[in-house]
PDB file of C-alpha atoms and ligand atoms in Angstrom:
ATOM      1  CA  MET A 287      17.139  16.956 -11.762  1.00 64.00           C
ATOM      2  CA  ASN A 288      14.403  16.794  -9.286  1.00 71.00           C
ATOM      3  CA  ARG A 289      13.050  13.301  -9.841  1.00 82.00           C
ATOM      4  CA  PRO A 290       9.736  12.367  -8.181  1.00 86.00           C
ATOM      5  CA  LYS A 291      10.296   9.837  -5.323  1.00 96.00           C
ATOM      6  CA  LEU A 292       8.593   6.736  -5.458  1.00 97.00           C
ATOM      7  CA  ILE A 293       7.859   4.439  -2.485  1.00 98.00           C
ATOM      8  CA  ALA A 294       6.887   0.973  -3.456  1.00 98.00           C
ATOM      9  CA  GLY A 295       5.779  -1.784  -1.268  1.00 98.00           C
ATOM     10  CA  ASN A 296       6.564  -5.345  -1.969  1.00 98.00           C
ATOM     11  CA  TRP A 297       4.060  -7.396  -0.139  1.00 98.00           C
ATOM     12  CA  LYS A 298       5.720 -10.667  -1.225  1.00 98.00           C
ATOM     13  CA  MET A 299       3.559 -13.869  -0.403  1.00 98.00           C
ATOM     14  CA  ASN A 300       1.666 -12.178   2.375  1.00 98.00           C
ATOM     15  CA  GLY A 301      -1.772 -10.731   2.739  1.00 98.00           C
ATOM     16  CA  SER A 302      -5.565 -12.115   2.911  1.00 98.00           C
ATOM     17  CA  LEU A 303      -8.662 -10.396   2.028  1.00 98.00           C
ATOM     18  CA  ALA A 304      -9.205  -9.145   5.467  1.00 98.00           C
ATOM     19  CA  ALA A 305      -5.640  -8.026   6.057  1.00 98.00           C
ATOM     20  CA  ASN A 306      -5.326  -6.322   2.735  1.00 98.00           C
ATOM     21  CA  GLU A 307      -8.381  -4.256   3.510  1.00 98.00           C
ATOM     22  CA  ALA A 308      -7.329  -3.229   7.021  1.00 98.00           C
ATOM     23  CA  LEU A 309      -3.651  -2.243   5.658  1.00 98.00           C
ATOM     24  CA  LEU A 310      -5.019  -0.212   2.695  1.00 98.00           C
ATOM     25  CA  SER A 311      -7.749   1.615   4.690  1.00 98.00           C
ATOM     26  CA  ALA A 312      -5.078   2.625   7.307  1.00 98.00           C
ATOM     27  CA  LEU A 313      -2.800   3.593   4.501  1.00 97.00           C
ATOM     28  CA  ARG A 314      -5.487   5.714   2.775  1.00 96.00           C
ATOM     29  CA  ALA A 315      -6.378   7.320   6.146  1.00 95.00           C
ATOM     30  CA  GLY A 316      -2.846   8.266   7.011  1.00 95.00           C
ATOM     31  CA  LEU A 317      -1.506   9.415   3.542  1.00 93.00           C
ATOM     32  CA  PRO A 318      -0.825  12.994   3.758  1.00 80.00           C
ATOM     33  CA  GLN A 319      -3.073  15.290   1.464  1.00 76.00           C
ATOM     34  CA  GLY A 320      -1.115  15.860  -1.540  1.00 72.00           C
ATOM     35  CA  ALA A 321       2.023  13.690  -0.436  1.00 66.00           C
ATOM     36  CA  ALA A 322       4.728  14.672  -2.690  1.00 77.00           C
ATOM     37  CA  CYS A 323       6.068  11.211  -3.337  1.00 93.00           C
ATOM     38  CA  ALA A 324       4.440   8.525  -5.535  1.00 96.00           C
ATOM     39  CA  VAL A 325       3.329   5.468  -3.509  1.00 97.00           C
ATOM     40  CA  ALA A 326       2.671   1.813  -4.959  1.00 98.00           C
ATOM     41  CA  VAL A 327       2.055  -1.578  -3.560  1.00 98.00           C
ATOM     42  CA  ALA A 328       2.940  -4.838  -5.496  1.00 98.00           C
ATOM     43  CA  VAL A 329       0.517  -7.518  -4.271  1.00 98.00           C
ATOM     44  CA  PRO A 330       0.155 -11.153  -4.939  1.00 98.00           C
ATOM     45  CA  ALA A 331      -1.686 -11.716  -7.978  1.00 98.00           C
ATOM     46  CA  PRO A 332      -4.746 -13.487  -6.734  1.00 98.00           C
ATOM     47  CA  TYR A 333      -5.390  -9.986  -4.842  1.00 98.00           C
ATOM     48  CA  LEU A 334      -4.973  -7.785  -7.946  1.00 98.00           C
ATOM     49  CA  ALA A 335      -8.706  -7.240  -8.416  1.00 98.00           C
ATOM     50  CA  GLN A 336      -9.583  -6.674  -4.701  1.00 98.00           C
ATOM     51  CA  VAL A 337      -6.623  -4.132  -4.390  1.00 98.00           C
ATOM     52  CA  GLN A 338      -7.519  -2.376  -7.550  1.00 98.00           C
ATOM     53  CA  THR A 339     -10.869  -1.516  -5.910  1.00 98.00           C
ATOM     54  CA  LEU A 340      -9.268  -0.644  -2.530  1.00 98.00           C
ATOM     55  CA  VAL A 341      -6.892   1.803  -4.043  1.00 97.00           C
ATOM     56  CA  SER A 342      -9.225   3.192  -6.582  1.00 97.00           C
ATOM     57  CA  GLY A 343      -9.636   7.180  -5.982  1.00 94.00           C
ATOM     58  CA  SER A 344      -6.476   7.157  -3.924  1.00 95.00           C
ATOM     59  CA  PRO A 345      -2.755   8.276  -4.857  1.00 94.00           C
ATOM     60  CA  ILE A 346      -1.826   4.636  -4.210  1.00 97.00           C
ATOM     61  CA  ALA A 347      -0.705   2.869  -7.523  1.00 98.00           C
ATOM     62  CA  LEU A 348      -1.343  -0.982  -8.095  1.00 98.00           C
ATOM     63  CA  GLY A 349       1.743  -3.270  -8.847  1.00 98.00           C
ATOM     64  CA  ALA A 350       2.231  -6.758  -9.462  1.00 98.00           C
ATOM     65  CA  GLN A 351       5.407  -8.862  -8.396  1.00 98.00           C
ATOM     66  CA  ASP A 352       6.046 -10.667 -11.620  1.00 98.00           C
ATOM     67  CA  VAL A 353       5.032 -10.968 -15.115  1.00 98.00           C
ATOM     68  CA  SER A 354       5.408 -13.700 -17.889  1.00 98.00           C
ATOM     69  CA  GLN A 355       7.789 -13.335 -20.560  1.00 98.00           C
ATOM     70  CA  HIS A 356       5.020 -14.964 -22.780  1.00 98.00           C
ATOM     71  CA  ASP A 357       2.024 -13.394 -24.253  1.00 98.00           C
ATOM     72  CA  GLY A 358      -0.512 -16.322 -23.568  1.00 97.00           C
ATOM     73  CA  GLY A 359      -0.942 -20.188 -24.065  1.00 98.00           C
ATOM     74  CA  ALA A 360       0.344 -23.223 -22.398  1.00 98.00           C
ATOM     75  CA  TYR A 361       2.065 -21.798 -19.484  1.00 98.00           C
ATOM     76  CA  THR A 362       0.427 -23.017 -16.456  1.00 98.00           C
ATOM     77  CA  GLY A 363       0.502 -20.603 -13.425  1.00 97.00           C
ATOM     78  CA  GLU A 364       1.818 -17.702 -15.289  1.00 98.00           C
ATOM     79  CA  VAL A 365       0.205 -14.194 -15.640  1.00 98.00           C
ATOM     80  CA  SER A 366       0.624 -12.017 -18.773  1.00 98.00           C
ATOM     81  CA  ALA A 367       1.431  -8.461 -18.956  1.00 98.00           C
ATOM     82  CA  ALA A 368      -2.021  -8.068 -20.748  1.00 98.00           C
ATOM     83  CA  MET A 369      -3.832  -9.836 -17.508  1.00 98.00           C
ATOM     84  CA  LEU A 370      -2.091  -7.488 -15.242  1.00 98.00           C
ATOM     85  CA  ARG A 371      -3.176  -4.559 -17.426  1.00 98.00           C
ATOM     86  CA  ASP A 372      -6.678  -5.535 -17.248  1.00 98.00           C
ATOM     87  CA  PHE A 373      -6.688  -5.220 -13.583  1.00 98.00           C
ATOM     88  CA  GLY A 374      -5.038  -1.603 -13.876  1.00 98.00           C
ATOM     89  CA  ALA A 375      -1.475  -2.564 -12.774  1.00 98.00           C
ATOM     90  CA  ARG A 376       0.724   0.235 -13.084  1.00 98.00           C
ATOM     91  CA  TYR A 377       3.828  -1.137 -12.066  1.00 98.00           C
ATOM     92  CA  VAL A 378       5.446  -4.780 -11.887  1.00 98.00           C
ATOM     93  CA  LEU A 379       8.661  -6.031 -10.222  1.00 98.00           C
ATOM     94  CA  VAL A 380      10.927  -7.831 -12.418  1.00 98.00           C
ATOM     95  CA  GLY A 381      14.017  -9.671 -11.537  1.00 98.00           C
ATOM     96  CA  HIS A 382      13.434  -9.629  -7.906  1.00 98.00           C
ATOM     97  CA  SER A 383      16.305 -11.647  -6.182  1.00 97.00           C
ATOM     98  CA  GLU A 384      13.847 -14.132  -4.833  1.00 97.00           C
ATOM     99  CA  ARG A 385      12.687 -14.831  -8.400  1.00 98.00           C
ATOM    100  CA  ARG A 386      16.342 -15.107  -9.557  1.00 97.00           C
ATOM    101  CA  GLN A 387      17.281 -17.395  -6.484  1.00 96.00           C
ATOM    102  CA  TYR A 388      14.226 -19.633  -6.222  1.00 97.00           C
ATOM    103  CA  HIS A 389      13.033 -19.679  -9.559  1.00 97.00           C
ATOM    104  CA  GLY A 390      16.063 -19.545 -11.763  1.00 97.00           C
ATOM    105  CA  GLU A 391      15.353 -16.441 -13.384  1.00 98.00           C
ATOM    106  CA  SER A 392      18.227 -15.445 -15.892  1.00 98.00           C
ATOM    107  CA  ASP A 393      19.195 -11.833 -16.878  1.00 98.00           C
ATOM    108  CA  ALA A 394      17.758 -12.850 -20.276  1.00 98.00           C
ATOM    109  CA  ASP A 395      14.360 -13.974 -18.687  1.00 98.00           C
ATOM    110  CA  VAL A 396      14.258 -10.506 -16.827  1.00 98.00           C
ATOM    111  CA  ALA A 397      14.940  -8.549 -19.726  1.00 98.00           C
ATOM    112  CA  ALA A 398      12.219 -10.348 -21.670  1.00 97.00           C
ATOM    113  CA  LYS A 399       9.662  -9.733 -18.727  1.00 98.00           C
ATOM    114  CA  ALA A 400      10.627  -6.015 -18.649  1.00 98.00           C
ATOM    115  CA  GLN A 401      10.049  -5.806 -22.334  1.00 97.00           C
ATOM    116  CA  LYS A 402       6.487  -7.489 -22.132  1.00 98.00           C
ATOM    117  CA  ALA A 403       5.647  -5.242 -19.433  1.00 98.00           C
ATOM    118  CA  LEU A 404       6.603  -2.101 -21.282  1.00 97.00           C
ATOM    119  CA  ALA A 405       4.782  -3.124 -24.421  1.00 97.00           C
ATOM    120  CA  ALA A 406       1.884  -3.468 -22.244  1.00 98.00           C
ATOM    121  CA  GLY A 407       2.279   0.196 -20.963  1.00 97.00           C
ATOM    122  CA  ILE A 408       3.267  -1.146 -17.328  1.00 98.00           C
ATOM    123  CA  THR A 409       6.342   0.263 -15.709  1.00 98.00           C
ATOM    124  CA  PRO A 410       8.644  -2.663 -14.874  1.00 98.00           C
ATOM    125  CA  ILE A 411      10.488  -2.133 -11.488  1.00 98.00           C
ATOM    126  CA  VAL A 412      13.958  -4.115 -12.724  1.00 98.00           C
ATOM    127  CA  CYS A 413      15.699  -5.322  -9.434  1.00 98.00           C
ATOM    128  CA  VAL A 414      19.312  -5.895  -9.602  1.00 98.00           C
ATOM    129  CA  GLY A 415      21.749  -6.599  -6.613  1.00 98.00           C
ATOM    130  CA  GLU A 416      24.693  -8.587  -5.560  1.00 98.00           C
ATOM    131  CA  THR A 417      24.956 -11.546  -3.071  1.00 96.00           C
ATOM    132  CA  LEU A 418      27.151 -11.276   0.022  1.00 95.00           C
ATOM    133  CA  ALA A 419      29.729 -13.339  -1.378  1.00 96.00           C
ATOM    134  CA  GLU A 420      29.630 -11.384  -4.631  1.00 97.00           C
ATOM    135  CA  ARG A 421      30.141  -8.216  -2.706  1.00 96.00           C
ATOM    136  CA  GLU A 422      32.902  -9.861  -0.616  1.00 95.00           C
ATOM    137  CA  ALA A 423      34.788 -10.808  -3.875  1.00 97.00           C
ATOM    138  CA  GLY A 424      34.658  -7.421  -5.024  1.00 97.00           C
ATOM    139  CA  GLU A 425      32.105  -8.061  -7.885  1.00 98.00           C
ATOM    140  CA  THR A 426      29.486  -5.635  -6.789  1.00 98.00           C
ATOM    141  CA  GLU A 427      29.728  -3.432  -9.695  1.00 98.00           C
ATOM    142  CA  HIS A 428      30.210  -6.184 -12.344  1.00 98.00           C
ATOM    143  CA  VAL A 429      27.079  -8.133 -11.258  1.00 98.00           C
ATOM    144  CA  VAL A 430      24.775  -5.086 -11.059  1.00 98.00           C
ATOM    145  CA  ARG A 431      26.247  -3.807 -14.342  1.00 98.00           C
ATOM    146  CA  ARG A 432      25.562  -7.274 -16.120  1.00 98.00           C
ATOM    147  CA  GLN A 433      22.014  -7.479 -14.773  1.00 98.00           C
ATOM    148  CA  LEU A 434      21.057  -3.952 -16.051  1.00 98.00           C
ATOM    149  CA  ALA A 435      22.861  -4.404 -19.367  1.00 97.00           C
ATOM    150  CA  ALA A 436      20.485  -7.397 -20.189  1.00 97.00           C
ATOM    151  CA  VAL A 437      17.628  -5.100 -19.902  1.00 97.00           C
ATOM    152  CA  ILE A 438      19.048  -2.132 -21.585  1.00 96.00           C
ATOM    153  CA  HIS A 439      20.048  -4.325 -24.484  1.00 95.00           C
ATOM    154  CA  ALA A 440      16.564  -5.767 -24.881  1.00 94.00           C
ATOM    155  CA  ASN A 441      14.457  -2.660 -24.556  1.00 88.00           C
ATOM    156  CA  GLY A 442      16.454   0.146 -26.551  1.00 84.00           C
ATOM    157  CA  HIS A 443      14.960   3.518 -26.764  1.00 81.00           C
ATOM    158  CA  CYS A 444      12.137   2.416 -24.081  1.00 89.00           C
ATOM    159  CA  ILE A 445      14.989   2.039 -21.415  1.00 94.00           C
ATOM    160  CA  SER A 446      14.132   5.609 -20.040  1.00 94.00           C
ATOM    161  CA  GLU A 447      10.532   4.249 -19.042  1.00 96.00           C
ATOM    162  CA  ILE A 448      11.879   1.891 -16.520  1.00 97.00           C
ATOM    163  CA  VAL A 449      12.360   2.146 -12.735  1.00 98.00           C
ATOM    164  CA  VAL A 450      15.549   0.237 -11.357  1.00 98.00           C
ATOM    165  CA  ALA A 451      15.775  -1.023  -7.779  1.00 98.00           C
ATOM    166  CA  TYR A 452      19.132  -1.700  -6.214  1.00 98.00           C
ATOM    167  CA  GLU A 453      18.680  -4.486  -3.950  1.00 98.00           C
ATOM    168  CA  PRO A 454      21.655  -5.984  -2.454  1.00 97.00           C
ATOM    169  CA  VAL A 455      20.596  -9.433  -1.757  1.00 96.00           C
ATOM    170  CA  TRP A 456      22.298  -9.551   1.624  1.00 96.00           C
ATOM    171  CA  ALA A 457      20.290  -6.631   3.011  1.00 95.00           C
ATOM    172  CA  ILE A 458      16.750  -8.138   1.852  1.00 93.00           C
ATOM    173  CA  GLY A 459      14.645  -9.106   4.841  1.00 90.00           C
ATOM    174  CA  THR A 460      17.852  -9.560   7.012  1.00 92.00           C
ATOM    175  CA  GLY A 461      17.704  -6.318   8.982  1.00 89.00           C
ATOM    176  CA  ARG A 462      20.996  -5.344   7.594  1.00 91.00           C
ATOM    177  CA  THR A 463      20.931  -2.306   5.634  1.00 91.00           C
ATOM    178  CA  ALA A 464      23.304  -0.930   3.180  1.00 92.00           C
ATOM    179  CA  THR A 465      24.977   2.143   4.284  1.00 96.00           C
ATOM    180  CA  PRO A 466      23.712   5.296   2.549  1.00 97.00           C
ATOM    181  CA  GLU A 467      27.204   5.700   1.175  1.00 97.00           C
ATOM    182  CA  GLN A 468      27.241   1.997  -0.037  1.00 97.00           C
ATOM    183  CA  ALA A 469      23.965   2.427  -1.767  1.00 98.00           C
ATOM    184  CA  GLN A 470      24.758   5.717  -3.479  1.00 98.00           C
ATOM    185  CA  GLN A 471      27.832   4.173  -4.872  1.00 98.00           C
ATOM    186  CA  VAL A 472      26.072   1.483  -6.705  1.00 98.00           C
ATOM    187  CA  HIS A 473      23.259   3.921  -7.718  1.00 98.00           C
ATOM    188  CA  ALA A 474      25.801   6.255  -9.346  1.00 98.00           C
ATOM    189  CA  VAL A 475      27.154   3.352 -11.313  1.00 98.00           C
ATOM    190  CA  LEU A 476      23.684   2.481 -12.539  1.00 98.00           C
ATOM    191  CA  ARG A 477      23.112   6.089 -13.354  1.00 97.00           C
ATOM    192  CA  ALA A 478      26.283   6.220 -15.559  1.00 97.00           C
ATOM    193  CA  GLN A 479      25.295   3.033 -17.126  1.00 97.00           C
ATOM    194  CA  LEU A 480      21.679   4.291 -17.991  1.00 97.00           C
ATOM    195  CA  ALA A 481      23.404   7.555 -19.284  1.00 96.00           C
ATOM    196  CA  ALA A 482      25.481   5.654 -21.782  1.00 96.00           C
ATOM    197  CA  ALA A 483      22.402   4.067 -23.020  1.00 95.00           C
ATOM    198  CA  THR A 484      19.941   7.004 -23.046  1.00 94.00           C
ATOM    199  CA  THR A 485      19.938  10.737 -23.047  1.00 94.00           C
ATOM    200  CA  HIS A 486      17.071  10.485 -20.623  1.00 94.00           C
ATOM    201  CA  ALA A 487      18.859   8.753 -17.941  1.00 94.00           C
ATOM    202  CA  ALA A 488      18.208  11.613 -15.421  1.00 93.00           C
ATOM    203  CA  ARG A 489      14.531  10.761 -15.373  1.00 94.00           C
ATOM    204  CA  VAL A 490      14.968   7.236 -14.560  1.00 96.00           C
ATOM    205  CA  PRO A 491      14.130   6.611 -10.734  1.00 97.00           C
ATOM    206  CA  ILE A 492      16.639   4.210  -8.990  1.00 98.00           C
ATOM    207  CA  LEU A 493      15.126   2.826  -5.932  1.00 98.00           C
ATOM    208  CA  TYR A 494      16.974   1.278  -3.055  1.00 98.00           C
ATOM    209  CA  GLY A 495      15.516  -1.860  -1.504  1.00 97.00           C
ATOM    210  CA  GLY A 496      16.868  -3.954   1.476  1.00 96.00           C
ATOM    211  CA  SER A 497      15.633  -3.654   4.932  1.00 94.00           C
ATOM    212  CA  MET A 498      14.521  -0.102   4.630  1.00 96.00           C
ATOM    213  CA  ASN A 499      12.548   1.038   7.557  1.00 96.00           C
ATOM    214  CA  ALA A 500      11.200   4.106   9.251  1.00 94.00           C
ATOM    215  CA  ALA A 501      14.447   4.591  11.192  1.00 95.00           C
ATOM    216  CA  ASN A 502      16.733   4.455   8.101  1.00 96.00           C
ATOM    217  CA  ALA A 503      14.724   5.805   5.302  1.00 97.00           C
ATOM    218  CA  ALA A 504      15.701   9.495   5.586  1.00 97.00           C
ATOM    219  CA  GLU A 505      19.305   9.115   5.527  1.00 97.00           C
ATOM    220  CA  LEU A 506      19.066   6.775   2.594  1.00 97.00           C
ATOM    221  CA  LEU A 507      16.641   8.851   0.572  1.00 97.00           C
ATOM    222  CA  ALA A 508      18.958  11.968   1.149  1.00 96.00           C
ATOM    223  CA  GLN A 509      21.435  10.590  -1.316  1.00 96.00           C
ATOM    224  CA  PRO A 510      21.461  12.176  -4.618  1.00 95.00           C
ATOM    225  CA  ASP A 511      20.737   9.055  -6.807  1.00 96.00           C
ATOM    226  CA  ILE A 512      18.395   7.240  -4.435  1.00 97.00           C
ATOM    227  CA  ASP A 513      14.849   8.308  -5.844  1.00 97.00           C
ATOM    228  CA  GLY A 514      12.824   6.111  -3.495  1.00 97.00           C
ATOM    229  CA  GLY A 515      12.679   2.831  -1.907  1.00 98.00           C
ATOM    230  CA  LEU A 516      11.373  -0.795  -2.520  1.00 98.00           C
ATOM    231  CA  VAL A 517      10.004  -1.804   0.809  1.00 98.00           C
ATOM    232  CA  GLY A 518       9.415  -5.478   1.928  1.00 98.00           C
ATOM    233  CA  GLY A 519       8.594  -5.934   5.467  1.00 97.00           C
ATOM    234  CA  ALA A 520       7.898  -2.525   6.403  1.00 97.00           C
ATOM    235  CA  SER A 521       5.137  -2.237   3.804  1.00 98.00           C
ATOM    236  CA  LEU A 522       3.033  -4.737   5.668  1.00 98.00           C
ATOM    237  CA  LYS A 523       2.943  -2.342   8.736  1.00 98.00           C
ATOM    238  CA  ALA A 524       0.712   0.846   7.941  1.00 98.00           C
ATOM    239  CA  GLN A 525       2.659   2.960  10.357  1.00 97.00           C
ATOM    240  CA  ASP A 526       6.234   2.105   9.183  1.00 97.00           C
ATOM    241  CA  PHE A 527       5.056   2.407   5.760  1.00 98.00           C
ATOM    242  CA  LEU A 528       3.599   5.593   6.202  1.00 97.00           C
ATOM    243  CA  GLN A 529       6.869   7.064   8.006  1.00 96.00           C
ATOM    244  CA  ILE A 530       8.941   6.030   4.951  1.00 97.00           C
ATOM    245  CA  ILE A 531       6.587   7.777   2.800  1.00 96.00           C
ATOM    246  CA  ALA A 532       6.776  10.688   5.059  1.00 94.00           C
ATOM    247  CA  ALA A 533      10.588  10.649   4.853  1.00 95.00           C
ATOM    248  CA  ALA A 534      10.344  10.487   1.045  1.00 95.00           C
ATOM    249  CA  SER A 535       8.014  13.378   0.680  1.00 92.00           C
ATOM    250  CA  ALA A 536      10.389  15.328   3.024  1.00 91.00           C
ATOM    251  CA  ALA A 537      13.167  14.591   0.953  1.00 91.00           C
ATOM    252  CA  GLN A 538      11.268  15.411  -2.107  1.00 85.00           C
ATOM    253  CA  GLY A 539      10.582  18.751  -0.820  1.00 76.00           C
ATOM    254  CA  ASP A 540      14.141  19.191   0.012  1.00 64.00           C
ATOM    255  CA  ALA A 541      15.327  18.238  -3.431  1.00 57.00           C
ATOM    256  CA  ALA A 542      12.647  20.639  -4.884  1.00 49.00           C
ATOM    257  CA  THR A 543      14.084  23.477  -2.728  1.00 44.00           C
ATOM    258  CA  VAL A 544      17.836  22.642  -3.538  1.00 39.00           C
ATOM    259  CA  SER A 545      16.923  22.717  -7.340  1.00 38.00           C
ATOM    260  CA  GLY A 546      14.727  25.702  -7.212  1.00 37.00           C
ATOM    261  CA  VAL A 547      11.799  23.883  -8.540  1.00 34.00           C
ATOM    262  CA  ASN A 548       9.156  24.996  -5.918  1.00 28.00           C
TER     263      ASN A 548
HETATM  264  C1  PEP B 857      12.038  -6.670  -0.995  1.00 97.37           C
HETATM  265  O1  PEP B 857      11.568  -7.753  -0.726  1.00 97.37           O
HETATM  266  O2  PEP B 857      12.082  -6.068  -2.160  1.00 97.37           O
HETATM  267  C2  PEP B 857      12.603  -5.964   0.169  1.00 97.37           C
HETATM  268  C3  PEP B 857      13.522  -4.972   0.052  1.00 97.37           C
HETATM  269  O3  PEP B 857      12.447  -6.667   1.393  1.00 97.37           O
HETATM  270  P1  PEP B 857      12.664  -6.037   2.858  1.00 97.37           P
HETATM  271  O4  PEP B 857      12.421  -4.507   2.915  1.00 97.37           O
HETATM  272  O5  PEP B 857      12.076  -6.870   3.774  1.00 97.37           O
HETATM  273  O6  PEP B 857      14.171  -6.261   3.098  1.00 97.37           O
END
């Protein structure tokens, strides 16, 4: 199946009104006409309104970096799915390793967040991935399957509406990337797990994240089960992000040719 590739930037806790404007204007100017891949940016919550305006009329979709598992009320500091929807968010990251690590988010929390996003019509980008210690202990498959299983269990027939991001924790922000083969191996495991849960598993995009950059994107995106990238550091530099988008668009074109779609 020729799944559309998706390149999503995770700005993390970076940006300012001026920097966001400069970055998005460079992205808008540099995006190829009719780019074959989908593009999104997941921005800090205070900038949702600004970025909603800045991406309006462009192919860049708006994303958030987290969502509450509650609908509203006495949850100081949290942002609900309905609030994200008010600002036109199309995607929201759930279960990013930095949320799991620094905010103690459990698999059950992540599953509940995905459920709230789906109920609001927002696509959750569900992040899974093992730590270095877990990889070295041979637990990679067990860990990512456990993380995804919680989301599958809580979301039943909606599961084909999610995006999955495989992000080995040891590759995030470290400059150390999984090899295309290492990533593909885990993506294939995740695809099989989805296939056991839904007949529509083939249409679920599985992104790779972890030090993806302009130099390594093409090789990663050429793998059969790598459907795009969740990009941290490189999404803050317009030229780097545009080169990754170009690599995804080229890979998309190649996949279409191979499968006879175009
Ligand atoms: C991320 O934060 O999701 C990420 C993949 O970061 P980086 O690309 O900087 O490793």
